[in-house]
XYZ file of C-alpha atoms in Angstrom:
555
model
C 79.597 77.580 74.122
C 79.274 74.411 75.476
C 78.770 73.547 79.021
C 81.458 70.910 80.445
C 79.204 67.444 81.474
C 78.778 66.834 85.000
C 81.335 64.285 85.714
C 83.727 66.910 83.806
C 82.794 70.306 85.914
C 82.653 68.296 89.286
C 85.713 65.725 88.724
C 88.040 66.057 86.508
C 89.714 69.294 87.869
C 90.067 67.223 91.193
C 91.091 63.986 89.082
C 93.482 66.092 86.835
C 95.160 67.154 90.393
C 95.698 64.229 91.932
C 97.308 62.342 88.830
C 99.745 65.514 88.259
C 102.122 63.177 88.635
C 100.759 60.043 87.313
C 99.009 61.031 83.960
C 101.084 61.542 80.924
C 102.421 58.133 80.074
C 99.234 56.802 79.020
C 98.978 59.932 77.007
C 101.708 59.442 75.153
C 100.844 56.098 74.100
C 104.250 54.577 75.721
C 107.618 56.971 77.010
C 107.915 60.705 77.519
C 109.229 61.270 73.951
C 108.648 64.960 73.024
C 107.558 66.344 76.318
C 109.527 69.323 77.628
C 111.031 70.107 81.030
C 108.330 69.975 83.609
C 105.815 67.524 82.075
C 104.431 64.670 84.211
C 106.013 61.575 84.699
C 104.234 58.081 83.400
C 101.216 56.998 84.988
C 97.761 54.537 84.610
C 95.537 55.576 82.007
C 92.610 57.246 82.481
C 89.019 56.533 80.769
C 87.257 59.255 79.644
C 83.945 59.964 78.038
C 82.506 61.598 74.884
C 81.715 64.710 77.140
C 85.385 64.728 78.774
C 87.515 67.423 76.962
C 90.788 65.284 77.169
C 92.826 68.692 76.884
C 92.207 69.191 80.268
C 93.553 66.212 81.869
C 97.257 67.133 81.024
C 98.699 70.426 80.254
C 102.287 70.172 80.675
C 104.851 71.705 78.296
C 105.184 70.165 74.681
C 105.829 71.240 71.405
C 104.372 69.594 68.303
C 105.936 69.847 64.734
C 103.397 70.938 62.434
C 103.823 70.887 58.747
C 101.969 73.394 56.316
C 102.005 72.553 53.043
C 101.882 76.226 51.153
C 104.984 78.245 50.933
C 103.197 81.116 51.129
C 101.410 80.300 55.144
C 103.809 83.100 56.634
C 102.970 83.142 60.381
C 105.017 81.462 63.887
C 103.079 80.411 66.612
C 103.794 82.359 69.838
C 104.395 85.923 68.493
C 101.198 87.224 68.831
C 98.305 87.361 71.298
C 96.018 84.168 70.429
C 98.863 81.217 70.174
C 100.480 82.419 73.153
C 96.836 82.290 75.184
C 96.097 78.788 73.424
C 99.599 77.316 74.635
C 99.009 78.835 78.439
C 95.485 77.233 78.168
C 96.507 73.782 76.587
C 100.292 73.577 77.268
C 100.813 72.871 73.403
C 103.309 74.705 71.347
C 103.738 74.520 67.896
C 106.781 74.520 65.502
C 105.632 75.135 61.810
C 107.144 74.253 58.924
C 106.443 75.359 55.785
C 108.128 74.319 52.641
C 110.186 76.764 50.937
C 110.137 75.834 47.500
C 108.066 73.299 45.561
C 105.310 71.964 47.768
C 104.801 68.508 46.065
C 108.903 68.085 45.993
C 108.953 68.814 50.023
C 105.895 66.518 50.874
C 107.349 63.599 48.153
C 110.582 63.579 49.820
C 109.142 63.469 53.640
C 106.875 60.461 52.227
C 110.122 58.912 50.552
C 112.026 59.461 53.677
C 108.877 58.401 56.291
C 110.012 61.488 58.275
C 106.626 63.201 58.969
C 106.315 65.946 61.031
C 103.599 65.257 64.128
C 100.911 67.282 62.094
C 100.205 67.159 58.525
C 97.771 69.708 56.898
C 97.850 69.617 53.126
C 94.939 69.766 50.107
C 92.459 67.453 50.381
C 92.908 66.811 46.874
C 96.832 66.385 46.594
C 98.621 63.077 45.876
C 100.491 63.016 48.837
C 97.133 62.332 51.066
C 96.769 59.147 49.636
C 100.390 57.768 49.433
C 100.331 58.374 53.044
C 97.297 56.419 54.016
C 98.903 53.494 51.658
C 102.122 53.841 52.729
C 100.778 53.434 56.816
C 102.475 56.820 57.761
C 99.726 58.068 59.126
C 97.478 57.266 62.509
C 93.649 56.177 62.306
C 92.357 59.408 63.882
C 88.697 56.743 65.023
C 91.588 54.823 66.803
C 93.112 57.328 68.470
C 90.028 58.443 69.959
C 89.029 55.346 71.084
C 91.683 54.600 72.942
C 92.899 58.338 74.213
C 90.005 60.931 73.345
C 86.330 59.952 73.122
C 85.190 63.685 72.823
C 86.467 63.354 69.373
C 82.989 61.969 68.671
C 81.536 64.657 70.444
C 82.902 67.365 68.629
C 83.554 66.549 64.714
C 80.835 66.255 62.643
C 79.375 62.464 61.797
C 78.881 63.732 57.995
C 82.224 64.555 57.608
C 83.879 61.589 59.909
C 81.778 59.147 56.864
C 82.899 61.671 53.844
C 86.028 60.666 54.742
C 85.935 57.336 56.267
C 88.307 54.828 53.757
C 87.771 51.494 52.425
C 89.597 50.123 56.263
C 87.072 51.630 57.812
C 89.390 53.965 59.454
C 89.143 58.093 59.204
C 92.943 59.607 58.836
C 92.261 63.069 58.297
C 89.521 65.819 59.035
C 88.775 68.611 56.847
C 88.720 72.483 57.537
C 86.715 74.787 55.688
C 83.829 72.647 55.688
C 80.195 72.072 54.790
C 77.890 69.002 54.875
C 74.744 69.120 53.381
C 72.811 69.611 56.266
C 75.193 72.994 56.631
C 73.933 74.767 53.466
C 70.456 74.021 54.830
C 71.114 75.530 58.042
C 73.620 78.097 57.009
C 72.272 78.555 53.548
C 72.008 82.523 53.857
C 75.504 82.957 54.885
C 77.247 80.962 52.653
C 79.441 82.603 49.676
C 82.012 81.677 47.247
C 85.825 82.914 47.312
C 85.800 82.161 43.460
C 85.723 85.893 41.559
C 86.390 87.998 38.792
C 88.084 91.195 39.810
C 88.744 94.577 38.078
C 90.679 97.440 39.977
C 88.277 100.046 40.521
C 89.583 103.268 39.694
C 90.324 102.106 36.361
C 87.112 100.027 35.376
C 84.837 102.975 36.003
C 87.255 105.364 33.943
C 86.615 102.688 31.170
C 82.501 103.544 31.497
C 82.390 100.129 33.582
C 82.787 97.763 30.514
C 80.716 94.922 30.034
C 83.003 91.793 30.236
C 81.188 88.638 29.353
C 82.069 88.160 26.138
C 84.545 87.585 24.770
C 84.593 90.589 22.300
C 83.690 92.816 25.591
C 86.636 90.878 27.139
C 89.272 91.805 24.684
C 88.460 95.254 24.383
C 88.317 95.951 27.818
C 91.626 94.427 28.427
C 93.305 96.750 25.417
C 91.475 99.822 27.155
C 93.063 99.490 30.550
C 95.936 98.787 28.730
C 96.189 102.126 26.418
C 94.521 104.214 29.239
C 96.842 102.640 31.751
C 100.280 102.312 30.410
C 101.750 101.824 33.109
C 101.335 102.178 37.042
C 103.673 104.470 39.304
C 106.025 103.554 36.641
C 105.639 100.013 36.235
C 103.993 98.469 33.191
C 100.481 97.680 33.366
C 99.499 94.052 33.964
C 96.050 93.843 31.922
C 95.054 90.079 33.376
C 96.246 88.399 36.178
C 95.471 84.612 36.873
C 97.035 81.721 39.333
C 100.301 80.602 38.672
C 101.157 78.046 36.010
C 102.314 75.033 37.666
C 102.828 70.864 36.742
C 99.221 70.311 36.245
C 97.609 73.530 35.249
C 96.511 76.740 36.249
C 93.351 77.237 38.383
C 92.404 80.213 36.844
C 91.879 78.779 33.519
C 90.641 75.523 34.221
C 88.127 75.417 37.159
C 87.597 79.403 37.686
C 86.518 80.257 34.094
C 84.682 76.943 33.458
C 82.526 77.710 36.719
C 82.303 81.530 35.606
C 81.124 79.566 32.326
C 78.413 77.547 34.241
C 79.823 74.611 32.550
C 78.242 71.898 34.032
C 79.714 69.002 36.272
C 76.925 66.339 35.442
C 74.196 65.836 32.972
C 71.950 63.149 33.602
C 73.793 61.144 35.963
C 76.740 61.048 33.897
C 79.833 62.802 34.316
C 80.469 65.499 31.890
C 84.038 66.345 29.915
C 83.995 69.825 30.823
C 87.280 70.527 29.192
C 86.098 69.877 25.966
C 83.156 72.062 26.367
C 82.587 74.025 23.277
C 82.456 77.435 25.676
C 84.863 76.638 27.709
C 87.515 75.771 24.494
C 86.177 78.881 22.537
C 87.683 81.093 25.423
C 91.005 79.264 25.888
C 90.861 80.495 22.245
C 89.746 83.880 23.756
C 92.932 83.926 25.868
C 95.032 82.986 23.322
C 93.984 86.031 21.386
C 94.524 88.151 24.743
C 98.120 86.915 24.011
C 98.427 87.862 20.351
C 97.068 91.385 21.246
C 99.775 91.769 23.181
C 97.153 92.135 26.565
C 99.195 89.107 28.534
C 102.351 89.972 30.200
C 104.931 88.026 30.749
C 105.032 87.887 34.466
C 101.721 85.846 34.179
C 103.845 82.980 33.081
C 106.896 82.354 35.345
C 105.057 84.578 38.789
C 104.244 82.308 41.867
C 101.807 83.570 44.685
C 104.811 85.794 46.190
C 105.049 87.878 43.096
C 101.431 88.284 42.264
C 101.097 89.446 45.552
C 103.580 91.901 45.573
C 102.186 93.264 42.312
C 98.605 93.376 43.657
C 99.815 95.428 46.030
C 100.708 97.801 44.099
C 97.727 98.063 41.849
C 99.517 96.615 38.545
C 96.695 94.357 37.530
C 93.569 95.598 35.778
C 91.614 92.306 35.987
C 92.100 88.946 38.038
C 90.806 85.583 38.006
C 91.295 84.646 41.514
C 90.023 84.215 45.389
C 88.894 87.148 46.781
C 90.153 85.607 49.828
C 93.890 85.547 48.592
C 94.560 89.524 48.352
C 92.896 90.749 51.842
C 96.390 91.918 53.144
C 96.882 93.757 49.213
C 93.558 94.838 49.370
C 93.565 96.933 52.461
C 96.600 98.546 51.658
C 95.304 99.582 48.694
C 92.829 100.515 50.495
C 94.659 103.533 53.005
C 96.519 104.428 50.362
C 93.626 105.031 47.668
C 89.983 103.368 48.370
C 89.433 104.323 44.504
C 92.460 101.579 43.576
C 91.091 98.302 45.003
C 89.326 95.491 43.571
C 86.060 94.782 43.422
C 84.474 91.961 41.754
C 82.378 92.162 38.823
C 80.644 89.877 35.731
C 83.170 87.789 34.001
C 83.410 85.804 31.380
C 80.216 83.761 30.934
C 78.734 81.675 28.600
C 76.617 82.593 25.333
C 73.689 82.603 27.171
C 74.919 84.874 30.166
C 73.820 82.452 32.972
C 74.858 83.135 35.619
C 78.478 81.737 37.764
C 78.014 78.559 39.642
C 80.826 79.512 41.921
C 82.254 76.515 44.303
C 80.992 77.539 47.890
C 82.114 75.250 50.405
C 81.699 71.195 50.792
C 81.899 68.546 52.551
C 85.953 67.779 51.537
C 86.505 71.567 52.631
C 90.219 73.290 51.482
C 92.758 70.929 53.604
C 92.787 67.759 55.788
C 95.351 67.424 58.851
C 96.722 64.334 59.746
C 98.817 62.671 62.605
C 102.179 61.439 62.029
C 102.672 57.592 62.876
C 105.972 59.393 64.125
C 103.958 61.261 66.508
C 105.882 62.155 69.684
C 102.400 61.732 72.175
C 99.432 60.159 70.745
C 97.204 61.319 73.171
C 98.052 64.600 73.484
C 98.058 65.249 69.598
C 94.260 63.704 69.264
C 93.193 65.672 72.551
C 94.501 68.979 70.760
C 93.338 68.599 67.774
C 89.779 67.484 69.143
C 90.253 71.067 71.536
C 90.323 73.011 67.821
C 87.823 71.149 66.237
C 85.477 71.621 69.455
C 83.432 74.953 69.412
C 85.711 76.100 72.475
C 88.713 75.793 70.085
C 86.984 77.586 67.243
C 86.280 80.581 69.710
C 89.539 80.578 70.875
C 91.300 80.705 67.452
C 88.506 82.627 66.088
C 88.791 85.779 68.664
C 91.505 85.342 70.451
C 91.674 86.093 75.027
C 89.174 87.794 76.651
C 90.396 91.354 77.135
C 93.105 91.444 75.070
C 91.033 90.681 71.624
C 87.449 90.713 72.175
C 84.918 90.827 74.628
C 81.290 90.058 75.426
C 79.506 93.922 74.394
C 76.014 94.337 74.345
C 75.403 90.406 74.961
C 77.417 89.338 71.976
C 80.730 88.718 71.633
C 82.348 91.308 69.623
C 86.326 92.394 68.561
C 87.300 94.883 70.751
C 87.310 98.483 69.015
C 91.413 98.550 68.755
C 91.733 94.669 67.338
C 88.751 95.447 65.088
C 90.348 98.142 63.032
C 93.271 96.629 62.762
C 91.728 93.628 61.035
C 89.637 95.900 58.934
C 93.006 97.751 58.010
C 96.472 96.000 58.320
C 95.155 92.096 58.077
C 98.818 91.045 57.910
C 99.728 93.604 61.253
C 96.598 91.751 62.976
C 97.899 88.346 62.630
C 101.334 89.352 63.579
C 100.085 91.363 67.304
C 96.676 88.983 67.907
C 96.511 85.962 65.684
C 92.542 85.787 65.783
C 90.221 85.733 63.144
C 91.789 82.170 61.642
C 95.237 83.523 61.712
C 95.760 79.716 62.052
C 93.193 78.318 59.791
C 94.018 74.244 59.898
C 90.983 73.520 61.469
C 88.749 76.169 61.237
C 85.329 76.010 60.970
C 83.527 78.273 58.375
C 80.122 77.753 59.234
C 80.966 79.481 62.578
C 82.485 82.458 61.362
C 79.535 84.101 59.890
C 77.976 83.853 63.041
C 80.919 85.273 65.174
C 82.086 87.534 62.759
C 81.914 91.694 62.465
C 79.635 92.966 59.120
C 82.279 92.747 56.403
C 83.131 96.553 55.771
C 85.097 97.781 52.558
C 87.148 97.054 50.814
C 85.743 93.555 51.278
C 82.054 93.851 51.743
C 81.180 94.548 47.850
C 83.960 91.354 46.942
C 81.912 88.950 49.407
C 78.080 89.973 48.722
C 78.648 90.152 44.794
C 78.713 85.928 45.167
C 75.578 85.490 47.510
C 73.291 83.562 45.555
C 75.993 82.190 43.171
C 77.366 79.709 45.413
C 77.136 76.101 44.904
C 77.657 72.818 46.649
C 79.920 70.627 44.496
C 80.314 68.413 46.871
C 79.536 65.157 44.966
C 82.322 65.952 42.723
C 85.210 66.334 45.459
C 87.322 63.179 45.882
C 86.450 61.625 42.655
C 90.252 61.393 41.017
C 91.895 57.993 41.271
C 95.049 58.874 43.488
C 98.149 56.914 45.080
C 99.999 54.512 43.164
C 96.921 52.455 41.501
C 96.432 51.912 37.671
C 93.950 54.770 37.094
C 95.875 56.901 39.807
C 99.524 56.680 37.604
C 97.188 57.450 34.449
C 95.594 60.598 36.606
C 98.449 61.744 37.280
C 99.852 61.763 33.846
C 96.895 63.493 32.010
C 97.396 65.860 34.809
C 101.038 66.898 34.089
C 99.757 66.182 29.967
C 97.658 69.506 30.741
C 99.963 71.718 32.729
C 102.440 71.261 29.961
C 99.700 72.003 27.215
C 97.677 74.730 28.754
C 100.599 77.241 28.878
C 101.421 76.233 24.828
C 97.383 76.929 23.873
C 97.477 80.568 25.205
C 101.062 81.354 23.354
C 99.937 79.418 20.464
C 100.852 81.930 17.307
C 97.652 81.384 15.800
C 94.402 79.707 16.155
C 95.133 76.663 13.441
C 98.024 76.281 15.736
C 96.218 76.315 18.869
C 93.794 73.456 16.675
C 96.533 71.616 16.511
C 97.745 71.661 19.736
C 94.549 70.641 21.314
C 93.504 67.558 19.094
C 97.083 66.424 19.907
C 96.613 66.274 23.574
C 92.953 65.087 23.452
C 94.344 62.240 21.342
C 97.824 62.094 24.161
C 94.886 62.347 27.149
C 92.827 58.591 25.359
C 96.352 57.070 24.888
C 97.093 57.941 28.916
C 94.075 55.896 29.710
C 91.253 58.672 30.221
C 88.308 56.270 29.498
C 89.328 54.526 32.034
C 90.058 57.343 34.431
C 86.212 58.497 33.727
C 85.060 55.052 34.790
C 86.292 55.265 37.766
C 85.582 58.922 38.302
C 81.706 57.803 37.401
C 81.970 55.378 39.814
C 83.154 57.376 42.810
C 80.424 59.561 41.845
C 77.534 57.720 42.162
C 79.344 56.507 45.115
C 79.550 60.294 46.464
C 75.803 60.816 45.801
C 74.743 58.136 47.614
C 76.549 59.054 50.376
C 75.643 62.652 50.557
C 71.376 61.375 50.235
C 72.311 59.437 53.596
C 73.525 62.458 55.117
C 70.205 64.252 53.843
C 67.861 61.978 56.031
């Protein structure tokens, strides 16, 4: 950890004490709007360094709306162990709210409304990022930190701050999940890929442990499970499980396979169609033949997270294309119940060559950016706590939890203690619910920590994450490259988006290949009359523009 700078350790504990009165108008950027009974009355402003955790300077009561923009996110702060220590250290309590329907509809209507919550944490790649920026709704986080919280620049990451910097010149939002170029060189050995191909144990080694590649294997291992396996506990089999179909695709079958494909992103400097890959088309084909053979249910179709989860629970899928990372709660009970019935991950589909995945490991955009509201009740204290969990005190914090309740410092290292520990390794969603550690709250974390920190991955989870060491990939100069907001080549992204979520769905129940021909060539010829030339133009553009940027970072 960090030691506090001199002026900090020797100072500001006296300085905090005699403004206890006097600080928190300047740290709410004008009024006491939001704080809680108790909080400090206005008072002068107070400079601070880079090396001055803000935090510390004012820790009164107050409670920050903070919106999460997955339905499924199912945890409250101040339940368990960790949020409860982080509020007692910082003073900051959070409301969360989580949509409970459609995500886009929820965050479209806020935006319409300009009622934003104080935090925003969404996808780095959704829409909504973009109209916000545009439509001034959001707070220059550089800004804020110049004015309130310094150690900002202390504690995030100069890579990312320029990754992410817009044409302004001003950074709005800062990624979690995380990695720069300079991380996979330091960090290299330790980073993996979420991205697998998972079969349900018990029943792929009954099968003699098919091979899966192609997409003869493929088929035939599907109508195996599926006549060995009618059903399970009573419920009908589900041979192949995938993300849900939604308004602009399904993950699964666009980004999953064609990386299980090793379709590539680029070839010489130019940006490369991989949706009209011959491999990747020929199995979409494969899929749709999956369907004819009767080896796709229904429930792949109309199911949302919720539902798939509840069915990976109970063991109903043979194979899934999905995050390892999305079933650990499914997993372990699987797991006490039968350690012969979970997944484990295995060689998909791949090209006719066999080369091996290029999975997506981490990069420089990470999974989700958080923002801060123009509607912001304090300005200062919502940079200073954000900057407190992007600092490597924060990460510790949310990472294991209080001293003596969660973890402790064992044999020079701090460790889990042995209680916590099995609970994590057992009940994942019991562990967020009593201690809240190990990124229960996962808006900022960073993942180039948590190898270091973390316990050696046990089963059912160890075989999952070491079958994608070494198939990892940084594809970070192809985040960030679609045309968003309301511009020209934005409005035509958006349509050849929702073109393919209404096609995709119509290829795999397509009655018969000539069909599915048919289909396709239609919405290739829908996608040029959208404006995709132009879309690629840009997308080549922001490109080169990407690698450029991440050579600086390289130096």
């Amino acid at each position: 950890m960090n030691k506090k700078h001199t002026f900090n350790r020797l100072f500001l504990p006296v300085l905090a004490s005699a403004l206890l009165f006097t600080a928190a108008c300047s740290s709410n950027g004008g009024g006491n709007a939001g704080k809680e009974e108790g909080s400090a009355p206005p008072a002068e402003d107070v400079k601070l360094t880079q090396d001055d955790k803000g935090w510390e300077l004012d820790k009164s009561p107050i409670t920050f709306d903070w919106y999460i923009n997955f339905s499924w996110f199912p945890n409250k702060w101040g339940v368990d162990a960790t949020s409860k220590y982080i509020t007692e250290k910082t003073g900051v309590n959070v409301n969360f709210i989580v949509p409970a329907g459609n995500e886009a509809e929820k965050m479209n209507t806020m935006i319409a409304s300009g009622t934003l919550p104080d935090f925003i944490t969404l996808g780095w790649y959704e829409d909504a990022v973009k109209k916000m920026i545009e439509g001034d709704l959001v707070l220059p986080l550089n800004e804020l930190a110049d004015e309130y919280d310094p150690y900002f620049y202390k504690v995030t990451d100069p890579a990312k701050l320029s990754w992410y910097t817009q044409e302004d010149g001003n950074v709005y939002g800062y990624p979690n999940a995380s990695s720069s170029p300079k991380d996979y060189e330091k960090f290299g050995d330790n980073i993996t890929s979420t991205q697998t191909f998972l079969v349900r144990k018990d029943m792929y080694e009954a099968l003699g442990k098919p091979d899966m590649r192609t997409p003869e294997g493929f088929l035939k291992a599907l109508a195996d499970a599926k006549e060995m396996f009618p059903d399970v506990n009573g419920q009908p089999l589900i041979p192949l499980g995938m993300y849900d179909f939604n308004e602009t695709g399904n993950a699964s079958l666009q980004h999953y396979i064609q990386n299980f494909l090793a379709i590539p992103y680029d070839k010489d400097g130019q940006l490369y169609d991989r949706d009209t890959d011959p491999e990747y088309v020929k199995w979409l084909k494969t899929m749709r033949q999956a369907n004819e053979n009767g080896l796709l249910a229904k429930d792949i179709f109309i199911d949302k997270r919720p539902q798939m989860e509840e069915k990976i629970a109970q063991g109903r899928y043979f194979a899934m294309l999905y995050a390892r990372s999305d079933l650990a709660n499914q997993q372990n009970a699987l797991y006490a119940n039968d350690p012969n019935s979970v997944y484990i991950a295995v060689d998909g589909p791949a090209n006719a060559n066999l080369d091996q995945p290029t999975l997506a490991g981490p990069s420089i955009s990470g999974w989700t950016v958080t923002l801060i509201s123009k509607n912001v009740k304090d300005k200062a204290r919502a940079i200073r706590f954000l900057d407190y969990l992007i600092s490597e005190e924060g990460q510790h914090d949310t990472f294991f939890g209080k001293q003596g309740v969660t973890w402790d410092t064992i044999d020079g290292k701090d460790q889990f203690l042995p209680d916590a520990l099995n609970l994590l390794n057992t009940d994942r969603g019991a562990f967020d619910k009593q201690h809240g550690a190990s990124h229960t709250f996962w808006m900022m974390m960073d993942t180039n920590l948590t190898p270091i920190w973390s316990p050696p991955a046990v089963e059912p989870f160890k075989q999952m994450e070491d079958w994608t060491r070494g198939k990892a990939k940084s594809l970070s100069q192809f985040d960030q490259l679609n045309p968003t907001g309301n511009s020209e080549e934005g409005i035509m992204n958006t349509k050849i988006s929702q073109e393919i979520g209404k096609v995709l769905p119509k290829l795999v129940l397509a009655k018969s290949e000539a069909e599915f021909d048919k289909i396709w060539e239609d919405y290739l010829a829908k996608r040029d009359s959208l404006g995709f030339e132009t879309v690629q133009a840009y997308k080549q553009k922001k490109y080169e523009e990407n690698v450029a940027k991440l050579a600086e970072f390289l130096k």
